[in-house]
Short mmCIF file of C-alpha atoms in Angstrom, two decimals:
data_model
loop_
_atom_site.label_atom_id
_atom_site.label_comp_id
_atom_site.label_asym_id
_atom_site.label_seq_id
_atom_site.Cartn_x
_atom_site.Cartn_y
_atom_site.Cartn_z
CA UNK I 1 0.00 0.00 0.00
CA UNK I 2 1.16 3.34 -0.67
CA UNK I 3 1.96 5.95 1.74
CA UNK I 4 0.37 8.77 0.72
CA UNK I 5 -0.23 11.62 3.51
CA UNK I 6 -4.00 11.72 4.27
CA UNK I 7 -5.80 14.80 3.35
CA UNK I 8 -5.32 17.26 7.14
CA UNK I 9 -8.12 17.22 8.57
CA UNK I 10 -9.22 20.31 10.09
CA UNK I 11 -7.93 20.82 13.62
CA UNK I 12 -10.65 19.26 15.93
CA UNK I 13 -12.57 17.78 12.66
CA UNK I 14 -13.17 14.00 13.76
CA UNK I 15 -11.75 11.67 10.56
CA UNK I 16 -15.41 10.44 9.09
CA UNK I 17 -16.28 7.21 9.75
CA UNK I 18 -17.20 6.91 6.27
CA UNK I 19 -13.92 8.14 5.10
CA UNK I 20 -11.30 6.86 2.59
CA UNK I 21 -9.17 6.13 5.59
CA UNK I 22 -11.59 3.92 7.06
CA UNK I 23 -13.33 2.63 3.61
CA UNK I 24 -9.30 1.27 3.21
CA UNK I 25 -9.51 -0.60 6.63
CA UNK I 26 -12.89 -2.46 5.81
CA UNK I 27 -12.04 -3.33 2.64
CA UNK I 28 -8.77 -5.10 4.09
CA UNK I 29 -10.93 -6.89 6.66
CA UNK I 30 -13.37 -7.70 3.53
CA UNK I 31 -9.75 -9.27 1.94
CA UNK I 32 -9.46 -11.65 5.17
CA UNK I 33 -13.17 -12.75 5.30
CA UNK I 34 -13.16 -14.15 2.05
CA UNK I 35 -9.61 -15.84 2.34
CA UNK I 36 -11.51 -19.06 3.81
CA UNK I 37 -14.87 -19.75 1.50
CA UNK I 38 -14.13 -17.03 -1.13
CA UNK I 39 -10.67 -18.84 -1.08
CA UNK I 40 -11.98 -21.52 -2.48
CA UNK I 41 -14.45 -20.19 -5.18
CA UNK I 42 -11.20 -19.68 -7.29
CA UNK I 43 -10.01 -23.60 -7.67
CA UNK I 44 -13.89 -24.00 -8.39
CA UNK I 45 -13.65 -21.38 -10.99
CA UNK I 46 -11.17 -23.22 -12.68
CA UNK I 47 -12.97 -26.45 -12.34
CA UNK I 48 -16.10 -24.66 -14.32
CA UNK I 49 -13.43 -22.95 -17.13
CA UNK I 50 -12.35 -26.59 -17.81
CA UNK I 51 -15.89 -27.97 -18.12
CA UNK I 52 -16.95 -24.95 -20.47
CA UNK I 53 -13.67 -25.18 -22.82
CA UNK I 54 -14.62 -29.02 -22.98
CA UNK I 55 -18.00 -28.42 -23.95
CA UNK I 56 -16.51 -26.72 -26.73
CA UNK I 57 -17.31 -23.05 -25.95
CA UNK I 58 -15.29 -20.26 -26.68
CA UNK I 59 -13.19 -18.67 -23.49
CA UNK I 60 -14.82 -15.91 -22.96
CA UNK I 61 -18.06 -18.01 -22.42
CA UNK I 62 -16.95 -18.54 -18.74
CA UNK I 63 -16.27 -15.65 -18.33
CA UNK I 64 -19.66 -14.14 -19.61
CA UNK I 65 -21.56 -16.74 -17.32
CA UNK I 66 -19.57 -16.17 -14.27
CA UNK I 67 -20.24 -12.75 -14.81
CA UNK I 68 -23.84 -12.35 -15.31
CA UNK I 69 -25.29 -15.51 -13.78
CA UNK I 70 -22.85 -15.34 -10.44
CA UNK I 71 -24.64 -18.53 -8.67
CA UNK I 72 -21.86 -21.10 -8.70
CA UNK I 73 -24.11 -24.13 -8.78
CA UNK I 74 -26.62 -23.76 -11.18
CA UNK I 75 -23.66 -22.25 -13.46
CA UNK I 76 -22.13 -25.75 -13.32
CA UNK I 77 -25.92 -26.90 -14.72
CA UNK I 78 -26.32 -24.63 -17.27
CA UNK I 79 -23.23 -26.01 -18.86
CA UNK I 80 -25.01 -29.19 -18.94
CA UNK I 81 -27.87 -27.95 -20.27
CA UNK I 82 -26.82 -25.90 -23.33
CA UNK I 83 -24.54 -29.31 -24.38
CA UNK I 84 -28.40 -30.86 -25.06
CA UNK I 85 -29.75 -27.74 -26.18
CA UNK I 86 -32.20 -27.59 -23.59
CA UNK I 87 -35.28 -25.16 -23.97
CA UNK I 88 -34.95 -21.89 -22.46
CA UNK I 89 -38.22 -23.06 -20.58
CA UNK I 90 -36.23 -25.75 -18.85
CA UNK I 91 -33.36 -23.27 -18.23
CA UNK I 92 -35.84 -21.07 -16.42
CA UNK I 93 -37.27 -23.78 -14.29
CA UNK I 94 -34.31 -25.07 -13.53
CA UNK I 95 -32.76 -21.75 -12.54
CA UNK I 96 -35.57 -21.37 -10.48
CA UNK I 97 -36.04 -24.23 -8.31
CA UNK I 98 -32.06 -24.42 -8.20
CA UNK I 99 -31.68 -21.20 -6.38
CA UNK I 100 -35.15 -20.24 -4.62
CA UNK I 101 -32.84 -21.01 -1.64
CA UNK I 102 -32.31 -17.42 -2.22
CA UNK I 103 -35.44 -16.85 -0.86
CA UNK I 104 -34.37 -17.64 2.30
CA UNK I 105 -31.43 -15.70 2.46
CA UNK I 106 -33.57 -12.44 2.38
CA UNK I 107 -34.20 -13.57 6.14
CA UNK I 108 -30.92 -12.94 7.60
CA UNK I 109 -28.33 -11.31 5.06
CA UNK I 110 -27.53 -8.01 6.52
CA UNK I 111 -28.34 -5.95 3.20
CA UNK I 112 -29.65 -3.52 5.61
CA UNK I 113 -26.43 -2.16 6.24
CA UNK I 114 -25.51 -1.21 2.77
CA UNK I 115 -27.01 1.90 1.53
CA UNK I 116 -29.40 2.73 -0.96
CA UNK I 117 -28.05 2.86 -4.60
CA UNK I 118 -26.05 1.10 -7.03
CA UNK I 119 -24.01 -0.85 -4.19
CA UNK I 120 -27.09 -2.19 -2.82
CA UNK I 121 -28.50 -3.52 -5.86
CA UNK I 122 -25.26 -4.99 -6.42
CA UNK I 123 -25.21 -6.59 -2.91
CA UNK I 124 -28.96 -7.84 -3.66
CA UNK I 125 -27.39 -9.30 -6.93
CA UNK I 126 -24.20 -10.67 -5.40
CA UNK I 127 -26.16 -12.66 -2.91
CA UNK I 128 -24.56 -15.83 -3.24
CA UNK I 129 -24.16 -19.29 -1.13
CA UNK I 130 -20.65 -17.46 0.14
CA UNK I 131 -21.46 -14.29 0.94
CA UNK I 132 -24.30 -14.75 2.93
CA UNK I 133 -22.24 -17.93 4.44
CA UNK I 134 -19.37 -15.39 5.33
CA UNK I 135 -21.62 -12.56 6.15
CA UNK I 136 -24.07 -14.49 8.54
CA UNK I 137 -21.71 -17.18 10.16
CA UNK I 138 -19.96 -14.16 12.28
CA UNK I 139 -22.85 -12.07 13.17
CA UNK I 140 -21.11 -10.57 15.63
CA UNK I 141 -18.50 -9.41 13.52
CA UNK I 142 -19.02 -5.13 12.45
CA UNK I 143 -20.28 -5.45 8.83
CA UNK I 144 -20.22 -2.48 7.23
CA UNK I 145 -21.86 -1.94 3.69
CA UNK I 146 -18.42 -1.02 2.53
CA UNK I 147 -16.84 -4.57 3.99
CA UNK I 148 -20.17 -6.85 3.03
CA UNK I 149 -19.84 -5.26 -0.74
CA UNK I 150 -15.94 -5.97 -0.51
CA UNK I 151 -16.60 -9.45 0.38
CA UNK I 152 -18.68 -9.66 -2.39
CA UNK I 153 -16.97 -7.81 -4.91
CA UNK I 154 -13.73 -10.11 -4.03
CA UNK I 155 -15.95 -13.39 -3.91
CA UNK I 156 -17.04 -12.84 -7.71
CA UNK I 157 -13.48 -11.50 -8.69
CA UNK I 158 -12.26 -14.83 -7.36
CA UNK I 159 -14.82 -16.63 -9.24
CA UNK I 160 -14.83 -14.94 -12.53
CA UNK I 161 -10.68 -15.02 -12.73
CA UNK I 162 -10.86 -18.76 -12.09
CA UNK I 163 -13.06 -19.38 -14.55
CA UNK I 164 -11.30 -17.60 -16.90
CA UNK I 165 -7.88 -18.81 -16.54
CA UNK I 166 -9.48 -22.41 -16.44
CA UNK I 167 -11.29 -21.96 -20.00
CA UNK I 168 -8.13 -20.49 -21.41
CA UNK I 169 -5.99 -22.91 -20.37
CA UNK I 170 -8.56 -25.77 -21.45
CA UNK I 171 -8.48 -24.32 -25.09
CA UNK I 172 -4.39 -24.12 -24.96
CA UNK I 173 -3.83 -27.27 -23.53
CA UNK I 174 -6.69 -29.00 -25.64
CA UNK I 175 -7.43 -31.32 -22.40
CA UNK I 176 -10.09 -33.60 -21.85
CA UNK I 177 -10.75 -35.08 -18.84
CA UNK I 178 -13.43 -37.24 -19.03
CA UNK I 179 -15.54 -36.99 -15.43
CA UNK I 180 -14.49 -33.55 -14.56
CA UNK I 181 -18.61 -32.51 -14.30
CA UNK I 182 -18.01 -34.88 -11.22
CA UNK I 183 -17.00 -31.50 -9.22
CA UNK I 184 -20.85 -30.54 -9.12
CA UNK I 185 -21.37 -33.36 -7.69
CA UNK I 186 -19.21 -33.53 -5.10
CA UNK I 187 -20.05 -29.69 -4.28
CA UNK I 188 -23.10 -30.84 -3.64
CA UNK I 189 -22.31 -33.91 -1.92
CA UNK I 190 -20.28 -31.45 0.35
CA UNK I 191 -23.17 -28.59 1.23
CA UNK I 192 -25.27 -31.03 2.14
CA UNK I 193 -23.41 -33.20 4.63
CA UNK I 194 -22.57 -29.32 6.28
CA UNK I 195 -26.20 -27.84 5.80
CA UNK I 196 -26.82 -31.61 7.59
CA UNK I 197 -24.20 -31.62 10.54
CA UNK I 198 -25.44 -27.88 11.04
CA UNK I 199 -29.40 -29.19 12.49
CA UNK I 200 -29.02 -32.67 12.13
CA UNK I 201 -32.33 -33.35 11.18
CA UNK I 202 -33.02 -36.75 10.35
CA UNK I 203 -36.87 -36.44 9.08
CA UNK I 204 -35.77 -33.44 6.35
CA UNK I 205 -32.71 -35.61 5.18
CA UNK I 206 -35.26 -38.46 4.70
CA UNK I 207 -37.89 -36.51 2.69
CA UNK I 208 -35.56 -34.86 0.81
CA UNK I 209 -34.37 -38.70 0.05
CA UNK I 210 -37.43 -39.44 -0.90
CA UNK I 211 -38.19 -36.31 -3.11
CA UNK I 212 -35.38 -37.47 -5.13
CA UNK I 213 -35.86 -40.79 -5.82
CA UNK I 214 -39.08 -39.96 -6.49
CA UNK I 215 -38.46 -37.47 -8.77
CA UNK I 216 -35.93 -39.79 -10.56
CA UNK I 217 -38.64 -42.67 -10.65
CA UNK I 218 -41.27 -40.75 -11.99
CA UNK I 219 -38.83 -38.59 -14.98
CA UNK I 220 -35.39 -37.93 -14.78
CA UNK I 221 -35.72 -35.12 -17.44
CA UNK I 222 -38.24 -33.65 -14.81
CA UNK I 223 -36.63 -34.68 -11.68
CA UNK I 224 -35.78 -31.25 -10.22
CA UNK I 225 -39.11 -29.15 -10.47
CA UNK I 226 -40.80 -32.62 -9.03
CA UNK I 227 -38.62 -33.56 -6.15
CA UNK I 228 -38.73 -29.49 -5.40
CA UNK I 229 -42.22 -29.49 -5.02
CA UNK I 230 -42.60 -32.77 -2.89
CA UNK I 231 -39.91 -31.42 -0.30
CA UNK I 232 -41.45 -28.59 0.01
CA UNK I 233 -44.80 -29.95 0.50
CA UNK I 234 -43.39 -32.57 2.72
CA UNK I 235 -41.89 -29.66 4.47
CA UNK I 236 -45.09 -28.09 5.16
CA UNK I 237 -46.81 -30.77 6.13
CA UNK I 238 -44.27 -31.74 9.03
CA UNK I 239 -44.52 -28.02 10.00
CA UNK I 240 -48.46 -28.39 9.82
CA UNK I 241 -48.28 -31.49 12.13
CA UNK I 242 -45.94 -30.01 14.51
CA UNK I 243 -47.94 -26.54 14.84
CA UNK I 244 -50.95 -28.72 15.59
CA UNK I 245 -49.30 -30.86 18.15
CA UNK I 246 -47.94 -27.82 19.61
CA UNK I 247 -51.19 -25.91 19.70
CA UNK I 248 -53.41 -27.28 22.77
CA UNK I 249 -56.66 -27.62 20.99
CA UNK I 250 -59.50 -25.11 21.64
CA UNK I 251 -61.27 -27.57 23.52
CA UNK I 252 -58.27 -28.26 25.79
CA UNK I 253 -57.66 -24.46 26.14
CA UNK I 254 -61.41 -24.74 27.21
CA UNK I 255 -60.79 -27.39 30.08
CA UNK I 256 -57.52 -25.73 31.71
CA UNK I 257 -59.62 -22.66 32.34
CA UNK I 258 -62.39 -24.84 33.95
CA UNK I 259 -59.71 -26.20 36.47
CA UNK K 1 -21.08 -25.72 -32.75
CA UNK K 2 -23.33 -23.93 -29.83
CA UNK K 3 -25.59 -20.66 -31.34
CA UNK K 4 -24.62 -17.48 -29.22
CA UNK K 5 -27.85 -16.03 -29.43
CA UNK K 6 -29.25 -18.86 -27.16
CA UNK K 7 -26.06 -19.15 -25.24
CA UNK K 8 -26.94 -15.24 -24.53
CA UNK K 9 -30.52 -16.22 -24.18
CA UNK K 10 -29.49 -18.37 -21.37
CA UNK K 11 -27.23 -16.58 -19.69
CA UNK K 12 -30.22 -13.68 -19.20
CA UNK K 13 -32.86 -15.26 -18.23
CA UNK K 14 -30.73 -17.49 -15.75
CA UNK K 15 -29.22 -14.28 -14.30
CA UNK K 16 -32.67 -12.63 -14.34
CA UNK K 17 -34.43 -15.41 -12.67
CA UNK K 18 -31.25 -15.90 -9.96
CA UNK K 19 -31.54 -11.84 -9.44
CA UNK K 20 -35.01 -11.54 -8.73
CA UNK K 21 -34.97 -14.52 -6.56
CA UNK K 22 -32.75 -12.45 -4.39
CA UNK K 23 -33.76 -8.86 -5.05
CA UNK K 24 -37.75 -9.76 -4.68
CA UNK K 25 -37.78 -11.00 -1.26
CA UNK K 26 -35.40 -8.42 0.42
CA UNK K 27 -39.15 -5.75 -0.27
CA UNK K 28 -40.84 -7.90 1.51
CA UNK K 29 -38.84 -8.90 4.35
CA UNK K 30 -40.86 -8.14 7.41
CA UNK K 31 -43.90 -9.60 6.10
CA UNK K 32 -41.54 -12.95 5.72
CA UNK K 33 -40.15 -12.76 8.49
CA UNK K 34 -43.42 -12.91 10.68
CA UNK K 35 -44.66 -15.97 8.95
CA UNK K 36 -43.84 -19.17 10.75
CA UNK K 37 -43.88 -21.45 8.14
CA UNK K 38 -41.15 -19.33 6.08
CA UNK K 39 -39.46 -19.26 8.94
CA UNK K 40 -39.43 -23.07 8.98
CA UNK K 41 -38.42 -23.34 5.52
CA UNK K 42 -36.04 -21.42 5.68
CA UNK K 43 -34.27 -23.53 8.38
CA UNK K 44 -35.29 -26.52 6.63
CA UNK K 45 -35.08 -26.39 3.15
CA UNK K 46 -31.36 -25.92 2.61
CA UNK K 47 -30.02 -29.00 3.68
CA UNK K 48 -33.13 -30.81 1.84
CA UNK K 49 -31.87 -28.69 -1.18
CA UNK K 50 -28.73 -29.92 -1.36
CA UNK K 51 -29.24 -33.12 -0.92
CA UNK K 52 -32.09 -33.48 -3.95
CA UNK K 53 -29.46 -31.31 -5.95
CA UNK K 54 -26.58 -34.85 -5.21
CA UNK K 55 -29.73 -37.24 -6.15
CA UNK K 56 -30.15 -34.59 -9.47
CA UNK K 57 -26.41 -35.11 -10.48
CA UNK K 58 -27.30 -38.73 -10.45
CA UNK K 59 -30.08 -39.09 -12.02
CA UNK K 60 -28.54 -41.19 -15.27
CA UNK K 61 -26.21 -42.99 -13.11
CA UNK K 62 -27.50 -46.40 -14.14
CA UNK K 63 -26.96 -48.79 -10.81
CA UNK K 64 -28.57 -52.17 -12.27
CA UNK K 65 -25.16 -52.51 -14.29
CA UNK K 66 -22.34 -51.59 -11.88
CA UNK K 67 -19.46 -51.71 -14.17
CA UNK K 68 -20.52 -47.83 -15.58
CA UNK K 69 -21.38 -46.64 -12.43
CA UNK K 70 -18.37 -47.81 -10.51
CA UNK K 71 -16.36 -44.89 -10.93
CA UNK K 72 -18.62 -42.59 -9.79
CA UNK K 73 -19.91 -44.83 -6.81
CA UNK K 74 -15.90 -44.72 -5.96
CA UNK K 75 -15.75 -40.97 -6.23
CA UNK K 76 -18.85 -40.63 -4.20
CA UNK K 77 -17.45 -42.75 -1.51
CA UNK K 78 -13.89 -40.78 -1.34
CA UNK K 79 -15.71 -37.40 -1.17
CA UNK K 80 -18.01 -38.46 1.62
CA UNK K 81 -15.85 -40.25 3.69
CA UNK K 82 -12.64 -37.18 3.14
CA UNK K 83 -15.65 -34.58 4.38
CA UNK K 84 -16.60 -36.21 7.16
CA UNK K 85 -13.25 -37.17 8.23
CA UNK K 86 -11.40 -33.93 7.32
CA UNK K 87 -13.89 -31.31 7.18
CA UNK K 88 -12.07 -29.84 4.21
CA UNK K 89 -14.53 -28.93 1.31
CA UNK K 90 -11.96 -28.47 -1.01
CA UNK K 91 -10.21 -31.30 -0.33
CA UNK K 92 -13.30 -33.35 -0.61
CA UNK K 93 -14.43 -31.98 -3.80
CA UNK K 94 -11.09 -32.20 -5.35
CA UNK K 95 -10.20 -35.29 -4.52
CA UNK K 96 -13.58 -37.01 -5.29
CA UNK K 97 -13.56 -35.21 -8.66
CA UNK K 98 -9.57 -36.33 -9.39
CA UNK K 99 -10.44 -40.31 -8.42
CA UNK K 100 -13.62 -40.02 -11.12
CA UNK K 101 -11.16 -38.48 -13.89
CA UNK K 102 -8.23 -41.10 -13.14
CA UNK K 103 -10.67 -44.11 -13.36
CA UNK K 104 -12.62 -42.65 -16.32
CA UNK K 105 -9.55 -42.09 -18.71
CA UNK K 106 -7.38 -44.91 -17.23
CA UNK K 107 -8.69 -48.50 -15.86
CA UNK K 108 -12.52 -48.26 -15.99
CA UNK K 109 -13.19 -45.97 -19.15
CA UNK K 110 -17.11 -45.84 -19.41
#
């Protein structure tokens, strides 16, 4: 880092908390958070750059995808799905029942702290599996809008260079290794034994099992929108059952007040 | 060779589709918040996600003939048991992913 003398303040002026000073200091802690999961979105990257140069696309595919789509998994998908020429209907589906985890994140990603503008519609767009991992896993931590926008800034960066270097060197080298799509499986093989060991929740695991097998049963073309729907419907009916278990009945309520 | 115009198509409405699915909800989050049954979802779902995503990546594995599926059933196995055992997602991923290429180009090509 350079040097340079700050701008003097004036004497008794406080330095802003919003300052460039300061802006410097959470972007550095933005450059540690991601060393961990961010870290990793890079070897990934490279992983997808491969698969895209194999699937004979030009370079600067990856680098468009990474880019626009930014949601790691379903990128990995897409790949898949262009190779058969899938209808844009199916690539819409699947996009959607892929990441309406997203949802969810609305819940507890601290957008709140970025201000209005540009940088929050970025942080609403930048939303990804890692960022709200990072962001939400140390909610004690200070996260400013400047740091939670670093992180994600950094996160893509990582993600789109990977890429990048992995689809260029894929067209160089002219490899071909047959099995690499493997490393979407294992990702996912991976988030779910952690999203697991987080609640351990035997039921979920088991309906989700079930979803899946029989989504696969029933059309494996169709498998994702199907299982989707039956977990989530399995989902609410466990949460209906529980509410009503939990719920003394009017007619109980009735009867404690009698005693 | 692929047509840009529906590689561009894709890559649009798949980013369109993943931004609103983040950008929609974060209106209405109050209103989310006080339902219980998001709320349960939301705790819920992920892990179910994921693990209907794994049983989506193997939806053509073909188990009734083995010999195909071997590699793959290996690969499975080594990621699994490095994750549990190491904690190391990378590790796990790359290592799966490198025991699938080995036995797919060298002593079990499909």
């Amino acid at each position: 880092m350079t040097t340079e003398p700050a701008p003097t303040p004036r004497r008794g002026a406080r330095p802003r908390p919003d300052g460039r000073r300061a802006r410097l200091g959470q972007l550095r802690l933005a450059f540690f958070d991601t060393a961990g999961a961010g870290g990793a979105l890079f070897p990934l990257g490279l992983a997808f750059g491969l698969l895209v140069s194999q699937a004979g696309l030009d370079w600067w595919w990856a680098t468009i995808f990474t880019a626009v789509v930014y949601a790691g998994s379903l990128e990995f998908i897409l790949v898949g799905l262009v190779l058969v020429a899938a209808p844009l209907s199916t690539i819409a589906l699947t996009s959607l029942v892929v990441n309406v985890r997203h949802v969810f994140y609305a819940l507890s990603f601290p957008i709140q702290r970025v201000r209005p503008g540009l940088g929050k519609l970025y942080s609403a767009y930048a939303m990804t599996d890692e960022a709200y991992a990072i962001t939400t896993g140390r909610p004690r931590e200070n996260w400013t809008g400047t740091r939670i926008i670093g992180v994600q800034v950094l996160c893509q960066l990582y993600w789109v260079l990977g890429a990048t270097v992995g689809a260029l060197a894929g067209n160089r080298l002219d490899l071909h290794l047959p099995g690499l799509e493997f490393t979407l499986t294992a990702l996912f093989v991976v988030l779910a034994i952690e999203a697991f060991r987080a609640r351990r929740d035997m039921p979920t695991a088991i309906i989700a099992l079930l979803a899946g097998l029989i989504g696969i049963a029933l059309s494996p073309e169709h498998m994702l929108p199907i299982a989707m729907s039956l977990l989530t419907a399995g989902l609410l009916v466990r949460f209906w059952m529980r509410t009503r278990r939990a719920q003394p009945t009017p007619h109980a309520d009735h009867l404690q007040e009698e005693r | 060779m692929i047509d840009p115009g529906y590689l561009l198509a894709t890559v649009l409405v798949a980013g369109g589709i993943t931004f609103a699915l983040r950008a929609v909800p974060l209106l209405a989050v109050a209103p989310l918040r006080r339902s219980a049954a998001v709320r349960y979802l939301a705790e819920e779902l992920p892990a179910g996600i994921m693990i209907v995503l794994v049983l989506y990546c193997l939806r053509d594995l073909d188990v009734t003939t083995l010999s195909p599926a071997l590699p793959t059933l290996i690969a499975l196995n080594v990621t699994i048991a490095l994750q549990l055992w190491k904690h190391n997602a990378l590790l796990s991923i790359f290592a799966g992913t490198a025991v699938n290429v080995v036995l797919l180009s060298t002593a079990l090509p499909a």
